[in-house]
Structures are given as C-alpha cells and as structure tokens.
Amino acid sequence: MNRTELVDAIGSELDLTNEVVDQVLQEFARQVAEATARGESVYVRNFGRWVPRHLKPARGVNPRTGLEWEAGERTTVRFVPGKMLKGES
C-alpha cells in the first residue's frame, strides 16, 4: 500500500476528503521528525514508537580498492512495533 492508497482508504473509512487526510499524515510525520530530532521518543499506544538512536563513528574498508573510510557520528530513528502490529491483543 502506498501513500495514495492509504489516504484513499482512511478517507473512505472515516468519510473525510483526501486533502484533509493527507494534511493529517503530513503533520503527523512532521511532528514525529521534530520530536525525534530533539531526542524525544514518540509513542502511539498499541501501534508503536519511534526512538532516536545515536550511532557512533564507524570505519569500513572498500573491498575493491582497499581504501578505508569513516562514517561520522549520526542520529537515526528506529521504529518499534506495538501490539497491534505484532498481532497481539
């Protein structure tokens, strides 16, 4: 299911216009992105949570050239599924 199909499905289920549903999804994504950028977790009960993770610098070697490279420190976001997505009650 892609974004358009998701918007259509939610809109028809809740009798809302696709524009309204699309705005809600955009704002939800923006709020999650802002919260995780501040280092906060976002928890939606039974659905899941978005947790920011700090990754330490990593070193690697290109197997073709043998050149070493280093990825600097960075922050990423991990999604941990909740009970509804795991099929638990």
Coordinates of N, CA, C and O in Angstrom, one line a residue:
M1 N 0.9 -1.2 0.0 CA 0.0 0.0 0.0 C 0.9 1.2 0.0 O 1.8 1.4 0.8
N2 N 0.7 2.1 -0.9 CA 1.4 3.4 -1.0 C 0.6 4.5 -0.3 O -0.5 4.3 0.2
R3 N 1.2 5.7 -0.3 CA 0.6 6.8 0.4 C -0.8 7.1 -0.2 O -1.7 7.4 0.6
T4 N -0.9 7.2 -1.5 CA -2.2 7.5 -2.1 C -3.3 6.5 -1.7 O -4.4 6.9 -1.4
E5 N -2.9 5.2 -1.7 CA -3.9 4.2 -1.3 C -4.3 4.3 0.1 O -5.4 4.1 0.5
L6 N -3.3 4.6 1.0 CA -3.6 4.8 2.4 C -4.5 6.0 2.6 O -5.5 5.9 3.4
V7 N -4.2 7.1 2.0 CA -5.1 8.3 2.1 C -6.5 8.0 1.6 O -7.5 8.3 2.3
D8 N -6.6 7.3 0.5 CA -8.0 6.9 0.0 C -8.7 6.0 1.0 O -9.9 6.1 1.2
A9 N -8.0 5.0 1.5 CA -8.6 4.0 2.5 C -9.1 4.7 3.7 O -10.2 4.5 4.2
I10 N -8.3 5.6 4.3 CA -8.6 6.3 5.5 C -9.8 7.3 5.2 O -10.7 7.4 6.0
G11 N -9.7 8.0 4.1 CA -10.7 8.9 3.7 C -12.1 8.3 3.6 O -13.1 8.8 4.0
S12 N -12.1 7.1 2.9 CA -13.4 6.5 2.7 C -13.9 5.8 4.0 O -15.1 5.8 4.2
E13 N -13.0 5.4 4.8 CA -13.4 4.7 6.1 C -14.0 5.8 7.1 O -15.0 5.5 7.8
L14 N -13.4 7.0 7.1 CA -13.9 8.0 8.0 C -14.7 9.1 7.4 O -15.1 10.1 8.1
D15 N -15.0 8.9 6.1 CA -15.8 9.9 5.4 C -15.2 11.3 5.4 O -15.8 12.3 5.8
L16 N -13.9 11.4 5.1 CA -13.1 12.6 5.1 C -12.6 12.8 3.7 O -12.4 11.8 2.9
T17 N -12.3 14.0 3.3 CA -11.7 14.3 2.0 C -10.2 13.8 2.0 O -9.6 13.8 3.1
N18 N -9.7 13.5 0.9 CA -8.4 13.0 0.7 C -7.4 14.2 1.1 O -6.3 13.9 1.7
E19 N -7.8 15.4 0.9 CA -6.9 16.5 1.2 C -6.7 16.6 2.7 O -5.6 16.9 3.2
V20 N -7.8 16.4 3.5 CA -7.7 16.5 4.9 C -6.9 15.4 5.5 O -6.0 15.6 6.3
V21 N -7.1 14.2 5.0 CA -6.3 13.0 5.4 C -4.8 13.2 5.1 O -4.0 12.9 5.9
D22 N -4.6 13.7 3.9 CA -3.2 14.0 3.5 C -2.5 15.0 4.4 O -1.4 14.8 4.8
Q23 N -3.2 16.1 4.8 CA -2.7 17.1 5.7 C -2.4 16.5 7.1 O -1.4 16.8 7.7
V24 N -3.3 15.6 7.5 CA -3.1 15.0 8.9 C -1.8 14.1 8.8 O -1.0 14.1 9.7
L25 N -1.7 13.3 7.8 CA -0.5 12.4 7.7 C 0.8 13.3 7.6 O 1.8 12.9 8.2
Q26 N 0.8 14.4 6.8 CA 2.0 15.2 6.7 C 2.3 15.8 8.1 O 3.5 15.8 8.4
E27 N 1.3 16.3 8.8 CA 1.6 16.9 10.1 C 2.1 15.9 11.1 O 3.0 16.1 11.9
F28 N 1.5 14.7 11.0 CA 1.9 13.6 11.9 C 3.4 13.3 11.7 O 4.2 13.2 12.6
A29 N 3.8 13.2 10.4 CA 5.2 12.9 10.1 C 6.1 14.0 10.5 O 7.2 13.8 11.0
R30 N 5.7 15.2 10.3 CA 6.5 16.4 10.7 C 6.7 16.4 12.3 O 7.8 16.7 12.7
Q31 N 5.6 16.1 13.0 CA 5.7 16.1 14.5 C 6.7 15.0 15.0 O 7.5 15.2 15.9
V32 N 6.6 13.9 14.3 CA 7.5 12.7 14.7 C 8.9 13.1 14.4 O 9.8 12.9 15.2
A33 N 9.2 13.7 13.2 CA 10.5 14.1 12.8 C 11.1 15.2 13.8 O 12.2 15.1 14.2
E34 N 10.3 16.1 14.2 CA 10.7 17.2 15.1 C 11.0 16.6 16.5 O 12.1 17.0 17.1
A35 N 10.2 15.8 17.0 CA 10.4 15.2 18.3 C 11.6 14.3 18.3 O 12.4 14.4 19.3
T36 N 11.8 13.5 17.4 CA 13.0 12.6 17.4 C 14.3 13.4 17.1 O 15.3 13.0 17.7
A37 N 14.2 14.5 16.4 CA 15.4 15.4 16.2 C 15.8 16.0 17.5 O 17.0 16.3 17.8
R38 N 14.8 16.3 18.4 CA 15.1 16.8 19.7 C 15.6 15.7 20.7 O 15.8 16.0 21.9
G39 N 15.6 14.5 20.3 CA 16.0 13.4 21.1 C 14.8 12.7 21.9 O 15.1 11.9 22.8
E40 N 13.6 13.1 21.6 CA 12.4 12.5 22.3 C 11.9 11.3 21.5 O 12.0 11.2 20.3
S41 N 11.3 10.4 22.2 CA 10.6 9.2 21.6 C 9.2 9.6 21.4 O 8.6 10.5 22.1
V42 N 8.5 9.0 20.4 CA 7.1 9.3 20.1 C 6.4 7.9 20.3 O 6.8 6.9 19.6
Y43 N 5.4 7.8 21.2 CA 4.8 6.6 21.4 C 3.3 6.7 21.1 O 2.6 7.6 21.5
V44 N 2.8 5.8 20.2 CA 1.4 5.7 19.9 C 0.9 4.3 20.4 O 1.3 3.3 19.9
R45 N 0.1 4.4 21.5 CA -0.3 3.2 22.2 C -0.8 2.1 21.2 O -1.6 2.3 20.4
N46 N -0.3 0.9 21.4 CA -0.7 -0.3 20.7 C -0.2 -0.3 19.2 O -0.2 -1.3 18.5
F47 N 0.3 0.8 18.7 CA 0.8 0.9 17.3 C 2.3 0.8 17.3 O 2.8 0.0 16.6
G48 N 3.0 1.6 18.1 CA 4.4 1.5 18.1 C 5.0 2.8 18.6 O 4.4 3.7 19.0
R49 N 6.4 2.8 18.6 CA 7.1 4.0 19.0 C 8.3 4.3 18.1 O 8.9 3.3 17.5
W50 N 8.6 5.5 17.9 CA 9.8 6.0 17.2 C 10.8 6.4 18.2 O 10.5 7.3 19.0
V51 N 12.0 5.8 18.1 CA 13.0 6.1 19.1 C 14.3 6.6 18.4 O 14.8 5.9 17.5
P52 N 14.8 7.8 18.8 CA 16.0 8.2 18.2 C 17.2 7.4 18.7 O 17.2 7.0 19.9
R53 N 18.1 7.1 17.8 CA 19.3 6.3 18.2 C 20.6 7.0 17.8 O 20.7 7.4 16.6
H54 N 21.5 7.2 18.7 CA 22.8 7.8 18.4 C 23.7 6.7 17.9 O 24.0 5.7 18.6
L55 N 24.3 6.9 16.7 CA 25.3 5.9 16.2 C 26.7 6.5 16.3 O 26.9 7.6 15.9
K56 N 27.6 5.7 16.8 CA 28.9 6.1 17.0 C 29.6 6.0 15.6 O 29.1 5.4 14.7
P57 N 30.8 6.7 15.5 CA 31.5 6.6 14.2 C 31.8 5.2 13.8 O 32.1 4.4 14.7
A58 N 31.8 4.9 12.6 CA 32.1 3.6 12.1 C 33.2 3.6 11.0 O 33.2 4.6 10.3
R59 N 34.0 2.6 11.0 CA 35.0 2.5 10.0 C 34.7 1.4 9.1 O 34.1 0.4 9.5
G60 N 35.1 1.5 7.8 CA 34.9 0.4 6.9 C 36.1 0.4 5.9 O 36.9 1.3 5.8
V61 N 36.1 -0.6 5.1 CA 37.1 -0.8 4.0 C 36.4 -1.1 2.7 O 35.6 -2.0 2.7
N62 N 36.7 -0.4 1.7 CA 36.2 -0.7 0.3 C 36.9 -2.0 -0.1 O 38.1 -2.0 -0.3
P63 N 36.2 -3.1 -0.3 CA 36.8 -4.4 -0.7 C 37.5 -4.3 -2.1 O 38.5 -5.0 -2.3
R64 N 37.1 -3.5 -3.0 CA 37.7 -3.4 -4.3 C 39.0 -2.6 -4.2 O 40.0 -3.0 -4.9
T65 N 39.0 -1.5 -3.6 CA 40.2 -0.6 -3.6 C 41.1 -0.7 -2.3 O 42.2 -0.3 -2.3
G66 N 40.5 -1.3 -1.3 CA 41.2 -1.4 0.0 C 41.3 0.0 0.8 O 41.9 0.0 1.8
L67 N 40.6 1.0 0.2 CA 40.6 2.3 0.9 C 39.7 2.2 2.2 O 38.6 1.7 2.1
E68 N 40.2 2.8 3.2 CA 39.4 2.9 4.5 C 38.6 4.2 4.4 O 39.0 5.2 3.8
W69 N 37.4 4.1 5.0 CA 36.5 5.3 5.1 C 35.9 5.3 6.5 O 35.9 4.3 7.2
E70 N 35.5 6.4 6.9 CA 34.8 6.6 8.2 C 33.5 7.3 8.1 O 33.4 8.4 7.5
A71 N 32.5 6.7 8.7 CA 31.2 7.4 8.8 C 31.2 8.1 10.1 O 31.4 7.5 11.1
G72 N 30.8 9.4 10.1 CA 30.8 10.1 11.4 C 29.7 9.7 12.3 O 28.8 8.9 11.9
E73 N 29.6 10.4 13.5 CA 28.5 10.2 14.4 C 27.3 10.7 13.7 O 27.3 11.7 13.0
R74 N 26.2 10.0 14.0 CA 24.9 10.4 13.4 C 23.8 9.9 14.3 O 23.9 9.0 15.1
T75 N 22.6 10.5 14.0 CA 21.4 10.0 14.7 C 20.4 9.5 13.7 O 20.2 10.1 12.7
T76 N 19.8 8.4 14.0 CA 18.8 7.8 13.2 C 17.6 7.5 14.0 O 17.6 7.7 15.2
V77 N 16.5 7.0 13.4 CA 15.3 6.7 14.1 C 14.9 5.3 13.9 O 15.0 4.8 12.8
R78 N 14.6 4.6 15.0 CA 14.2 3.2 15.0 C 12.7 3.1 15.3 O 12.2 3.8 16.3
F79 N 12.0 2.4 14.6 CA 10.5 2.1 14.9 C 10.4 0.8 15.6 O 10.9 -0.2 15.1
V80 N 9.7 0.8 16.7 CA 9.5 -0.4 17.5 C 8.0 -0.7 17.4 O 7.2 0.1 17.9
P81 N 7.6 -1.8 16.7 CA 6.1 -2.0 16.5 C 5.5 -2.4 17.9 O 6.1 -3.0 18.8
G82 N 4.2 -2.0 18.0 CA 3.4 -2.2 19.2 C 2.6 -3.5 19.0 O 2.7 -4.2 18.0
K83 N 1.7 -3.7 20.0 CA 0.9 -5.0 20.0 C 0.0 -5.1 18.7 O -0.1 -6.3 18.2
M84 N -0.6 -4.1 18.3 CA -1.5 -4.2 17.1 C -0.7 -4.7 15.9 O -1.2 -5.5 15.1
L85 N 0.5 -4.2 15.7 CA 1.3 -4.6 14.5 C 1.9 -6.0 14.7 O 2.1 -6.7 13.7
K86 N 2.1 -6.4 15.9 CA 2.6 -7.7 16.2 C 1.5 -8.8 16.2 O 1.8 -10.0 16.3
G87 N 0.3 -8.4 16.2 CA -0.9 -9.3 16.2 C -1.2 -9.8 17.6 O -1.9 -10.8 17.7
E88 N -0.7 -9.1 18.6 CA -1.0 -9.4 20.0 C -2.3 -8.7 20.4 O -2.6 -7.6 19.9
S89 N -2.9 -9.1 21.4 CA -4.1 -8.4 21.9 C -3.8 -7.5 23.0 O -3.0 -7.6 23.8

